[in-house]
mmCIF file of C-alpha atoms in Angstrom:
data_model
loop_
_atom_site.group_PDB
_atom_site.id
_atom_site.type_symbol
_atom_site.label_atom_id
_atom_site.label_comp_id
_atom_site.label_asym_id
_atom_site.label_seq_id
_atom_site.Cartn_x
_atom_site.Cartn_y
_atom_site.Cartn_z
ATOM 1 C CA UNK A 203 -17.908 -7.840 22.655
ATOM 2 C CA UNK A 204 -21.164 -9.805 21.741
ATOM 3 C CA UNK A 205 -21.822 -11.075 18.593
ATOM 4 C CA UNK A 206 -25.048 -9.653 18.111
ATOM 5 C CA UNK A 207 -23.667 -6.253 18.718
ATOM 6 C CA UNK A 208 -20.543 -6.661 16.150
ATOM 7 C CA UNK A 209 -22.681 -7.852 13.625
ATOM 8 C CA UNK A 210 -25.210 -5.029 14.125
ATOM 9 C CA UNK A 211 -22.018 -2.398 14.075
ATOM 10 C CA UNK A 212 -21.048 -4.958 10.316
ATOM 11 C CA UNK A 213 -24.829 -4.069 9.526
ATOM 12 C CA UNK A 214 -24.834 -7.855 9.087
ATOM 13 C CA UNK A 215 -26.919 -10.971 10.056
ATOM 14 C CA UNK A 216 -26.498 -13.210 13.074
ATOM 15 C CA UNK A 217 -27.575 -16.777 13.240
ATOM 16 C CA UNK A 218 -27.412 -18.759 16.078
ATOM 17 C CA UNK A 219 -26.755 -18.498 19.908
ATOM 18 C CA UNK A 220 -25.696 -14.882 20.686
ATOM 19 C CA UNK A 221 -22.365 -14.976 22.584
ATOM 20 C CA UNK A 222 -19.190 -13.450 24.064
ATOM 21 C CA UNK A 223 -15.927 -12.500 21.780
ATOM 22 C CA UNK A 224 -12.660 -11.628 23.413
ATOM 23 C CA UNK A 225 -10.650 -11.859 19.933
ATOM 24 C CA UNK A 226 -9.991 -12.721 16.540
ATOM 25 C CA UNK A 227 -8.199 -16.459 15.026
ATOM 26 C CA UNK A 228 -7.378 -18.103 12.224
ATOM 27 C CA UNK A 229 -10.834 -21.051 11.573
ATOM 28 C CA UNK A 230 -8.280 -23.458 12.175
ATOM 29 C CA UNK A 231 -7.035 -22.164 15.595
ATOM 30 C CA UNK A 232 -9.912 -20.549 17.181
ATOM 31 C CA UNK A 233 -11.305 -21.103 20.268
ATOM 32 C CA UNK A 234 -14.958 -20.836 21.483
ATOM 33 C CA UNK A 235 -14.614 -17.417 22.846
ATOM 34 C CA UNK A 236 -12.987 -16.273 19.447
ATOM 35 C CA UNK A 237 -14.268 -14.765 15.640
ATOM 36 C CA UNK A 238 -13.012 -16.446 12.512
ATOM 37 C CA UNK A 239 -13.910 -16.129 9.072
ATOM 38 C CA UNK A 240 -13.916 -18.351 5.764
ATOM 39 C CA UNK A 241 -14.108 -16.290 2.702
ATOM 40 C CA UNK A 242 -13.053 -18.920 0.346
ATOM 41 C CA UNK A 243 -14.778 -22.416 -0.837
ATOM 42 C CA UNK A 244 -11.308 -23.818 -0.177
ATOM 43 C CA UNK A 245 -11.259 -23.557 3.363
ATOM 44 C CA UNK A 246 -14.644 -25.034 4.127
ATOM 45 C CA UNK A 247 -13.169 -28.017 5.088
ATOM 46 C CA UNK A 248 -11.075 -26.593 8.076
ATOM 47 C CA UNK A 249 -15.175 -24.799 8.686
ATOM 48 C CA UNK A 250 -16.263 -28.234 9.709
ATOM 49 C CA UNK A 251 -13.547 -28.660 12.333
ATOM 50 C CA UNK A 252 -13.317 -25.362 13.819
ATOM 51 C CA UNK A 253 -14.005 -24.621 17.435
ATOM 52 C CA UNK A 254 -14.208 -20.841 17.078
ATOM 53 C CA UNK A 255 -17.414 -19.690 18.671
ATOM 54 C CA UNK A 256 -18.904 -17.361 15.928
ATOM 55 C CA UNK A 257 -17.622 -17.537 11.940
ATOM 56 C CA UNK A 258 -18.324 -15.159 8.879
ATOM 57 C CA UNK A 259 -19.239 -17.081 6.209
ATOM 58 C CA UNK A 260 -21.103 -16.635 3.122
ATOM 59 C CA UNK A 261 -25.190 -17.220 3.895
ATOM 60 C CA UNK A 262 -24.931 -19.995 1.116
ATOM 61 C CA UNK A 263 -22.420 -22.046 3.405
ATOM 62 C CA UNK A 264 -24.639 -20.953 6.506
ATOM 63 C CA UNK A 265 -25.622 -25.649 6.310
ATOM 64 C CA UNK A 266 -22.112 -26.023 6.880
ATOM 65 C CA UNK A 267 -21.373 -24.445 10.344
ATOM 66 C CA UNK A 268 -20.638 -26.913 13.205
ATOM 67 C CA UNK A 269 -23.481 -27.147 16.070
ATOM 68 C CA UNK A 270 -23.009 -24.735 18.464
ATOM 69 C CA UNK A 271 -21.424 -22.149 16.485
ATOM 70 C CA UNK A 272 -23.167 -19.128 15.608
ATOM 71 C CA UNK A 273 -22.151 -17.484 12.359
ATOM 72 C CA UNK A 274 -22.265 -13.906 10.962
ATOM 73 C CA UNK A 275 -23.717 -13.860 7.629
ATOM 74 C CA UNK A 276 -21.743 -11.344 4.806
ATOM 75 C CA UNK A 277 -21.753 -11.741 0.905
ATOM 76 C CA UNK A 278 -17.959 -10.518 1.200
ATOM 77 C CA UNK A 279 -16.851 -12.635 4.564
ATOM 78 C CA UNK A 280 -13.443 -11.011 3.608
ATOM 79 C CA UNK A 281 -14.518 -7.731 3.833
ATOM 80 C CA UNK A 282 -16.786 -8.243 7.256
ATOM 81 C CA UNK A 283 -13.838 -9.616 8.627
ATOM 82 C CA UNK A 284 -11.717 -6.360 7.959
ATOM 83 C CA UNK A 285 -14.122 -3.781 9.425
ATOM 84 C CA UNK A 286 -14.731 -6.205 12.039
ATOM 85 C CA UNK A 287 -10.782 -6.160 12.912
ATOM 86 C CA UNK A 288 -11.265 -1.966 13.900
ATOM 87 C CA UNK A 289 -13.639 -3.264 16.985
ATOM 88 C CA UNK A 290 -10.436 -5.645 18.082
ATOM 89 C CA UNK A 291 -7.161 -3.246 17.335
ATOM 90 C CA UNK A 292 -5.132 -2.609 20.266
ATOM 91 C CA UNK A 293 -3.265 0.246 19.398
ATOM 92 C CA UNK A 294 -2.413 2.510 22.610
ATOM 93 C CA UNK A 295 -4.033 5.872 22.193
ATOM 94 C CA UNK A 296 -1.891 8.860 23.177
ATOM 95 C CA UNK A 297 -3.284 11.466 25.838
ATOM 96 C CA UNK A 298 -4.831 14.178 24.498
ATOM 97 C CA UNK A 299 -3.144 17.644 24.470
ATOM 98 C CA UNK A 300 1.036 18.009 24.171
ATOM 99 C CA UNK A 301 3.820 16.201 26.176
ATOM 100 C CA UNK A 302 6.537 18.662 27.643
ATOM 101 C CA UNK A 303 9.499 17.229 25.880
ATOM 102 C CA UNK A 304 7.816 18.121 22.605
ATOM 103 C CA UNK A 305 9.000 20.912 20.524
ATOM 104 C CA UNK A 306 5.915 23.046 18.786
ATOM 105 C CA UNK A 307 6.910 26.411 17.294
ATOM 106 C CA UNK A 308 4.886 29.533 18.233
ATOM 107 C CA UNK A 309 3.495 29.590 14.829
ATOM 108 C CA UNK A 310 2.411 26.364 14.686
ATOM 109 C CA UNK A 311 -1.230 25.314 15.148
ATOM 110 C CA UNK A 312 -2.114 21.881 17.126
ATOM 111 C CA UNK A 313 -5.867 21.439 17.655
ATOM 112 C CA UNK A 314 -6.956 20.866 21.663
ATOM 113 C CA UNK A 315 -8.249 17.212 20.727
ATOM 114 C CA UNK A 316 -4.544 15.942 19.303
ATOM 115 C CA UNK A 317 -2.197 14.408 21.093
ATOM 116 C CA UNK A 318 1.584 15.038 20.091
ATOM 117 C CA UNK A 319 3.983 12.440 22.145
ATOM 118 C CA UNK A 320 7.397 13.241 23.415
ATOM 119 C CA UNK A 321 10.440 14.773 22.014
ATOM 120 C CA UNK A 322 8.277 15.511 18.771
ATOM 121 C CA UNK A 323 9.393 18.583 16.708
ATOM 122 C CA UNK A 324 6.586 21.085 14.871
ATOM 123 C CA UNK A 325 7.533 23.608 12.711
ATOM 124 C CA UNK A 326 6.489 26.945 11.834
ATOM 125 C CA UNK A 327 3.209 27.787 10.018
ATOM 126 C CA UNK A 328 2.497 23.727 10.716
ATOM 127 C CA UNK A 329 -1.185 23.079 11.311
ATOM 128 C CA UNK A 330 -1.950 19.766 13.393
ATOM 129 C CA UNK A 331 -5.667 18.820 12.820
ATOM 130 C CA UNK A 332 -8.514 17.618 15.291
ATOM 131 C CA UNK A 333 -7.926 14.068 16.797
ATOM 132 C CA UNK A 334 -4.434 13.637 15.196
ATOM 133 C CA UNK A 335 -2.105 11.293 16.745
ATOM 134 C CA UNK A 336 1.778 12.101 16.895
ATOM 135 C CA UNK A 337 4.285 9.312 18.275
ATOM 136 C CA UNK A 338 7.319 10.054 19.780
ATOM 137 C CA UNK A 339 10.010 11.513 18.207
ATOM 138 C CA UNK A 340 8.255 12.621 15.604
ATOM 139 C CA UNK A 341 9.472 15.488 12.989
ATOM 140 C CA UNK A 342 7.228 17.837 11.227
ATOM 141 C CA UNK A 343 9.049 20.691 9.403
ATOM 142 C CA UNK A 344 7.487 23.784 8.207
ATOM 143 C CA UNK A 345 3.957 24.864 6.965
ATOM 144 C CA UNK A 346 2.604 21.368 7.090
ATOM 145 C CA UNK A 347 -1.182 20.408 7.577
ATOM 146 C CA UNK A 348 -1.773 16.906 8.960
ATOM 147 C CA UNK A 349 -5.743 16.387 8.409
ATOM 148 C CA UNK A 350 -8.127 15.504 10.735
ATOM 149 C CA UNK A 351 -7.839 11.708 12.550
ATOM 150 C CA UNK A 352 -4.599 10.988 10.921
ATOM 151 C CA UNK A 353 -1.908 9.614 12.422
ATOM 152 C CA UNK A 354 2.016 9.153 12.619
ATOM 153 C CA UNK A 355 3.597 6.379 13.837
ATOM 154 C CA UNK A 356 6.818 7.267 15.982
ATOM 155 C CA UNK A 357 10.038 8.144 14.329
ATOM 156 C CA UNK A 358 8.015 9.603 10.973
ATOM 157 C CA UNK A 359 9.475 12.483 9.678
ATOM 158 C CA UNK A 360 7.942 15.125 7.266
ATOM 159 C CA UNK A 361 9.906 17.749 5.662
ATOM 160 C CA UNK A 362 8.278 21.083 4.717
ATOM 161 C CA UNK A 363 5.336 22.039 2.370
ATOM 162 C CA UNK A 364 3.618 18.916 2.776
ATOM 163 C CA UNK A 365 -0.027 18.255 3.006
ATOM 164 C CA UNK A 366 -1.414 14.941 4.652
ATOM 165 C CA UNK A 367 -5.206 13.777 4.857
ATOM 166 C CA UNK A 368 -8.119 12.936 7.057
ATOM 167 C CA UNK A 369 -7.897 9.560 8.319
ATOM 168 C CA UNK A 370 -4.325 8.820 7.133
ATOM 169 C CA UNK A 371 -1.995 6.364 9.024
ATOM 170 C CA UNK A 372 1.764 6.883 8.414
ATOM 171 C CA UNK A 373 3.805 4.321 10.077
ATOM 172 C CA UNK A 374 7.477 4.712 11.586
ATOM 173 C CA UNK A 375 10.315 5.360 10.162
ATOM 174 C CA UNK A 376 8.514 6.733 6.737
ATOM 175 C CA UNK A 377 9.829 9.732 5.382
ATOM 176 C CA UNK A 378 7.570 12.263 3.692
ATOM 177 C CA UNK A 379 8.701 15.148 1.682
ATOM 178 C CA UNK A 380 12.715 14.420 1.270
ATOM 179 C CA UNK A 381 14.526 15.753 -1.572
ATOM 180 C CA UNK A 382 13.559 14.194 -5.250
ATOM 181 C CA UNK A 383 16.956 12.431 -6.857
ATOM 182 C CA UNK A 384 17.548 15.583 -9.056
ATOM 183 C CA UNK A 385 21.254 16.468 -10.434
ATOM 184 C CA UNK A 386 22.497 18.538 -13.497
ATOM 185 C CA UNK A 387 25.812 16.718 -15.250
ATOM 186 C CA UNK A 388 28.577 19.539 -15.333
ATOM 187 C CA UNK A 389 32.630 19.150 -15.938
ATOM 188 C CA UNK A 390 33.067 19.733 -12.825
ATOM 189 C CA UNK A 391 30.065 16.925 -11.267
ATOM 190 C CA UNK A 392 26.796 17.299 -10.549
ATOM 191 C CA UNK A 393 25.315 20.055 -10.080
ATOM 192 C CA UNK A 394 22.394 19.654 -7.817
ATOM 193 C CA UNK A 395 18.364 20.825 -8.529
ATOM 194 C CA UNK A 396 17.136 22.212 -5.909
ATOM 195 C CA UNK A 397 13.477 20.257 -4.983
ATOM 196 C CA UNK A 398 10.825 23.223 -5.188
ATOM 197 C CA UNK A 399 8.156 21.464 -4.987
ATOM 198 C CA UNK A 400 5.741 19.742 -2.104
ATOM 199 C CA UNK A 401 3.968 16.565 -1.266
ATOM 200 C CA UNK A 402 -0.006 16.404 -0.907
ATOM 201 C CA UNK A 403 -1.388 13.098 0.062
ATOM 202 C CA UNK A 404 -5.456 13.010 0.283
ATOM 203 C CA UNK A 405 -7.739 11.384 2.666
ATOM 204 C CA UNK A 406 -7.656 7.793 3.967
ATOM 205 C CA UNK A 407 -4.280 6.426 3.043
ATOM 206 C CA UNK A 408 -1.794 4.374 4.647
ATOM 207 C CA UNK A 409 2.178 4.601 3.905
ATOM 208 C CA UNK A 410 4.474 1.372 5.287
ATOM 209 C CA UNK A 411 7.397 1.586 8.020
ATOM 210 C CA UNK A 412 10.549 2.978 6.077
ATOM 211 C CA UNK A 413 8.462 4.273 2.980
ATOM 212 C CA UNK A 414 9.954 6.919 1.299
ATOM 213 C CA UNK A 415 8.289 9.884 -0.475
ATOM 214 C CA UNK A 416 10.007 12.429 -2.309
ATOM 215 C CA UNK A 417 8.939 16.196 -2.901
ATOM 216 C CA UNK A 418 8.365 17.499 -6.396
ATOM 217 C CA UNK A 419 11.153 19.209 -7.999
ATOM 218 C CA UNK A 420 8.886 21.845 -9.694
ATOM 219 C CA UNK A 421 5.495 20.865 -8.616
ATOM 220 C CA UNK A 422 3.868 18.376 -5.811
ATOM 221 C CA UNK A 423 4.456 14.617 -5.599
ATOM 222 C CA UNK A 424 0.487 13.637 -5.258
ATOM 223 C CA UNK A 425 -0.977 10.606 -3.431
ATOM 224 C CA UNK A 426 -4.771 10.700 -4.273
ATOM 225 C CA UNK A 427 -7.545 9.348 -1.866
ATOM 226 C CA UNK A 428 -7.483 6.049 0.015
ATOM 227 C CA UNK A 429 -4.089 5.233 -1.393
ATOM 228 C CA UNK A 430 -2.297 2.205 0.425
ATOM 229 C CA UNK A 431 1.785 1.788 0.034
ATOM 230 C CA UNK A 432 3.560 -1.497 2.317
ATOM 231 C CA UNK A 433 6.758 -0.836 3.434
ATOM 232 C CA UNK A 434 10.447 -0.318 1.760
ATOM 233 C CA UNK A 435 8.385 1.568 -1.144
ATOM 234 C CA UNK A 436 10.394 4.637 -2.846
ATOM 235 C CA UNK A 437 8.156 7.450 -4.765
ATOM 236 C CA UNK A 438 10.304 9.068 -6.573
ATOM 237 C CA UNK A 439 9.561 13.355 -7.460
ATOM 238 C CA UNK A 440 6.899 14.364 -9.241
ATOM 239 C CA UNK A 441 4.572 11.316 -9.126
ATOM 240 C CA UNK A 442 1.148 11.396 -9.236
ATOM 241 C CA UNK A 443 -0.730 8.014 -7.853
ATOM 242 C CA UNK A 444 -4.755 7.982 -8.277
ATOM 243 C CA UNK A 445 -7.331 6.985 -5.643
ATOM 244 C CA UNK A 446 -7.398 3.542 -4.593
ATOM 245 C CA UNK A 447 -4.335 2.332 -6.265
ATOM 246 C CA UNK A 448 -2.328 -0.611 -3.468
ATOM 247 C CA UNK A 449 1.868 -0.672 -3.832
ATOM 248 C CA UNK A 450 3.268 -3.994 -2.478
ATOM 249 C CA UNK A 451 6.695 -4.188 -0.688
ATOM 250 C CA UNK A 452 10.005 -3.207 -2.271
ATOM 251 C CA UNK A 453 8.010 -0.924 -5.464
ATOM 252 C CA UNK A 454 10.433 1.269 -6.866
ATOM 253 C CA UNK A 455 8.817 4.383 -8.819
ATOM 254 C CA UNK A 456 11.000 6.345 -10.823
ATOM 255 C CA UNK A 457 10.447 10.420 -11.269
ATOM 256 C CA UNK A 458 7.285 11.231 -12.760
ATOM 257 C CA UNK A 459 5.637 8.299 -12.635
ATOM 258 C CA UNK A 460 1.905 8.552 -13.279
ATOM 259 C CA UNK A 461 -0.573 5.917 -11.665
ATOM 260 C CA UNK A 462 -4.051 5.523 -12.473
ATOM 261 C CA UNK A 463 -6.760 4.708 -9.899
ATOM 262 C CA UNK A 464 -7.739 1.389 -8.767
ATOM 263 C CA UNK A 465 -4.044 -0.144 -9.937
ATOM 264 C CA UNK A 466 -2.294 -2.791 -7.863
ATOM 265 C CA UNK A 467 1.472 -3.012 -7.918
ATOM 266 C CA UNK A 468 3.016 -5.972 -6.552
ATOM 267 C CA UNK A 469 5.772 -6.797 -4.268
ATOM 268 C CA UNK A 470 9.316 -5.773 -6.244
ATOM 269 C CA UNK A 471 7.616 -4.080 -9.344
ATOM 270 C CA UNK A 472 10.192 -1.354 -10.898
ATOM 271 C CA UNK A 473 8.979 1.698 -12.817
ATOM 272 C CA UNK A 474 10.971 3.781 -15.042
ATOM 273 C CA UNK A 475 9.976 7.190 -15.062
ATOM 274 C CA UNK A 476 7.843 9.724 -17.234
ATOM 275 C CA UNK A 477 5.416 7.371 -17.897
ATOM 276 C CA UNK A 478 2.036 7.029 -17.496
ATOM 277 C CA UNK A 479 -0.193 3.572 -15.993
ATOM 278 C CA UNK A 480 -3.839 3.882 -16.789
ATOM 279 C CA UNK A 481 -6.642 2.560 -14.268
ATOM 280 C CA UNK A 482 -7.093 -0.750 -12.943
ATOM 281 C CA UNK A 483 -3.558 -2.002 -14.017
ATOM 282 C CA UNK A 484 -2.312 -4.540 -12.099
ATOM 283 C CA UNK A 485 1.272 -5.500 -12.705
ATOM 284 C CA UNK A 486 2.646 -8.675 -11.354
ATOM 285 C CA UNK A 487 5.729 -9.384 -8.899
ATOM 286 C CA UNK A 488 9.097 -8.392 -9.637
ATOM 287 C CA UNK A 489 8.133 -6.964 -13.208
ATOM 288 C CA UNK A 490 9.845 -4.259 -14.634
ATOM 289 C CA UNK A 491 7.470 -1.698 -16.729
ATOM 290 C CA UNK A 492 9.840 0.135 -19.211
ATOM 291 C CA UNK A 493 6.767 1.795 -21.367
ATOM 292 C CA UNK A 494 3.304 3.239 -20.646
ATOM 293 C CA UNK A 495 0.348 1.002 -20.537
ATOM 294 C CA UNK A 496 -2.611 2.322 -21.970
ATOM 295 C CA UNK A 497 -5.025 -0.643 -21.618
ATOM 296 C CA UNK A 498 -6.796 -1.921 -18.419
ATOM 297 C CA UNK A 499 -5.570 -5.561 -17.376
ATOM 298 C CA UNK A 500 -2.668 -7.966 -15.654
ATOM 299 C CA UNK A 501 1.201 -7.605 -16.778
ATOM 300 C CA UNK A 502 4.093 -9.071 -16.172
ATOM 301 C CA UNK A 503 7.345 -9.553 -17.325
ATOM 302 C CA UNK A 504 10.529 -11.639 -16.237
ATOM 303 C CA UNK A 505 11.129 -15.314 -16.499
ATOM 304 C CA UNK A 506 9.842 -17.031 -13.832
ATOM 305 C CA UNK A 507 12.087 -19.508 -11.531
ATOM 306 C CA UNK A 508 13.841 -23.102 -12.721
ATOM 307 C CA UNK A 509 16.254 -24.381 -12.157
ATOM 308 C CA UNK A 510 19.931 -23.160 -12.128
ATOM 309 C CA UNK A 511 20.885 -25.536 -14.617
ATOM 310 C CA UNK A 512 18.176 -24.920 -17.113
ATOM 311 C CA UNK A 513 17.999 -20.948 -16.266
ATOM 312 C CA UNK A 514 21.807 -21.077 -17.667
ATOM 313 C CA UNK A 515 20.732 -22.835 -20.994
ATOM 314 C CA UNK A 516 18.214 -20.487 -21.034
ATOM 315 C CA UNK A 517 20.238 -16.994 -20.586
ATOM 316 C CA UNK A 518 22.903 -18.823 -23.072
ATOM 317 C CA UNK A 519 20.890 -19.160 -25.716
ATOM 318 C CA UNK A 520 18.396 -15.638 -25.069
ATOM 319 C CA UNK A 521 22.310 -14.309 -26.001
ATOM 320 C CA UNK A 522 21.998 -16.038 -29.588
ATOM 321 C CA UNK A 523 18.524 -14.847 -30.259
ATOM 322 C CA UNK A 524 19.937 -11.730 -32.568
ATOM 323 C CA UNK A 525 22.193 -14.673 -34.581
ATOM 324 C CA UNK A 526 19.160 -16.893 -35.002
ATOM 325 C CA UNK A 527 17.062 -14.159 -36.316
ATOM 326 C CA UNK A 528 19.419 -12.835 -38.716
ATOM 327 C CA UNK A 529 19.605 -16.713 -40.104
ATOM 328 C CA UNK A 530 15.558 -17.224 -40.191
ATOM 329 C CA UNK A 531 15.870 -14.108 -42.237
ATOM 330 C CA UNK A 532 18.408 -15.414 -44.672
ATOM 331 C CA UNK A 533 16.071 -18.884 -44.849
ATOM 332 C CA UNK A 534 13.099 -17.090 -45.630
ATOM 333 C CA UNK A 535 14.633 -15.111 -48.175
ATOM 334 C CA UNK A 536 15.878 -17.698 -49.705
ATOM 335 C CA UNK A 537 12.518 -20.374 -49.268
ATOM 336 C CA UNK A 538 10.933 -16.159 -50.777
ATOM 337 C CA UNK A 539 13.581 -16.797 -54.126
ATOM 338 C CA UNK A 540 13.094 -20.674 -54.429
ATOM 339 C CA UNK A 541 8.885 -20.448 -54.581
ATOM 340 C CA UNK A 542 9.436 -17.277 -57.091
ATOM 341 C CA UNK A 543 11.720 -19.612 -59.306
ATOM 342 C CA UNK A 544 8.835 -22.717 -59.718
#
């Protein structure tokens, strides 16, 4: 692709010699045939050594590009570079229209423009939208609807009643629609609930390999717009996550868990359930959030890592805290007598 042309599809300037791209590279790694980008002050030094043949930058570094590379001007060179990365994707498009190894119910609906890959299962009442994608060995249960340009990676399953997007991108081995963790104590065990409930997931999201969302017991597990959830995530029943909001690796998100929009949840984050996160929360790695937050901002919680030797001290004497406060108490009561007695 020329430069000239990706930077008119970016809607962004082009300075310099127009050229040929085959690909994308890290600045430090990039050959003359290749894009980069620098989006940070940071890396401007590696700028003045790269070979890459064109660079995004920021039009204030624009003095700082080596002669004879041209550069793509953006105020967000981070941003450029990720629309810039749909022009380069390789993914393998399917053939339109159904493979005969696939399974599609009489009932269900698949528009002519999507292609459904082979040995994939549709269920009854399932509607398959225009210019869907379906990998192989794909399982759709019952009266689903899989929006328009979305698409499911191979091995995805989806159990019944559940509603995806336009635009979304599930990827393998997600599960979408499983049973919430819902049991009733008895004398004789548990007594399972059955799930009643669905799963409705809006436009323009993107769920990890091995993701796993469960239906609502009484009412839908909801995914609002442009939601984005890494791999290894578990939604528990019930949730409800707002537009925009990002889930890192490894979240755990207990039963009725309610996300705002615009929240960031980082890698190994645990939520208890029936709470609720307002918008733009972001809540640090690892961190356990045991009550609502109510305020916009950064949280975390945890100790962070020392070591062994001093994290022992440490747990050692977080055991004595109760002790120690009962015996500042007892000082200040008695400091609270001697200052009455003067």
């Amino acid at each position: 692709m020329l430069a000239s042309i990706l930077a008119e599809h970016l809607q962004l300037e082009l300075v310099g010699n127009d050229r040929d791209i085959s690909a994308i590279a890290p600045i430090h790694t990039a050959s003359s045939t290749e894009l980069a980008f620098v989006s940070q002050a940071r890396f401007l030094s590696q700028l003045a050594l790269t070979r890459a043949g064109v660079v995004i930058i920021k039009p204030a570094w624009s003095d700082r590009v080596p002669e004879g590379c041209a550069a793509i001007l953006a105020s967000d060179p981070y941003l450029a570079f990720a629309r810039a990365t749909h022009y380069f994707a390789a993914a393998k498009e399917l053939a339109t229209g159904i493979h005969p190894s696939a399974q599609v119910h009489p009932e269900a609906t698949v528009d002519a423009t999507a292609a459904v890959g082979a040995h994939v299962s549709v269920g009854r009442g399932t509607e398959i939208g225009p210019c869907v994608t379906i990998g192989a060995n794909v399982s759709i249960a019952d009266h689903c609807k899989i929006g328009a340009g979305s698409r499911l990676e191979a091995g995805v399953v989806v159990y019944s009643d559940v509603h995806i997007g336009q635009r979304c991108r599930i990827h393998s081995n997600a599960v979408i629609g499983s049973d919430g963790f819902g049991f009733a104590p008895s004398p004789e065990g548990w007594v399972k609930i059955e799930q009643l409930g669905g799963v409705r997931i809006g436009d323009d999201c993107d769920i990890g390999a091995n993701t796993v969302i469960d239906r609502g017991a009484l009412q839908h597990t909801v995914l609002g717009n442009n939601v984005i959830i890494d791999n290894l995530v578990q939604v528990a029943h019930n949730c409800i996550i707002g537009d925009q909001t990002a889930i890192a690796a490894c979240v755990g998100l207990a039963g009725s868990t309610r996300i705002g929009r615009r929240c960031t949840l980082a890698g190994g984050v645990g939520v208890v359930g029936h709470l609720d996160i307002c918008d733009d929360v972001h809540v640090t790695a690892m961190s356990m959030v045991t009550k609502s937050i109510i305020e916009p901002g950064s949280y975390s919680s945890g100790t962070t890592m020392m070591p062994s030797v001093e994290w022992r001290k440490s747990a050692v004497r977080m055991g004595q805290l109760e002790n120690l406060n009962k015996r500042v108490q007892q000082l200040e009561k008695l400091l609270s007598k001697e200052t009455r007695d003067q």
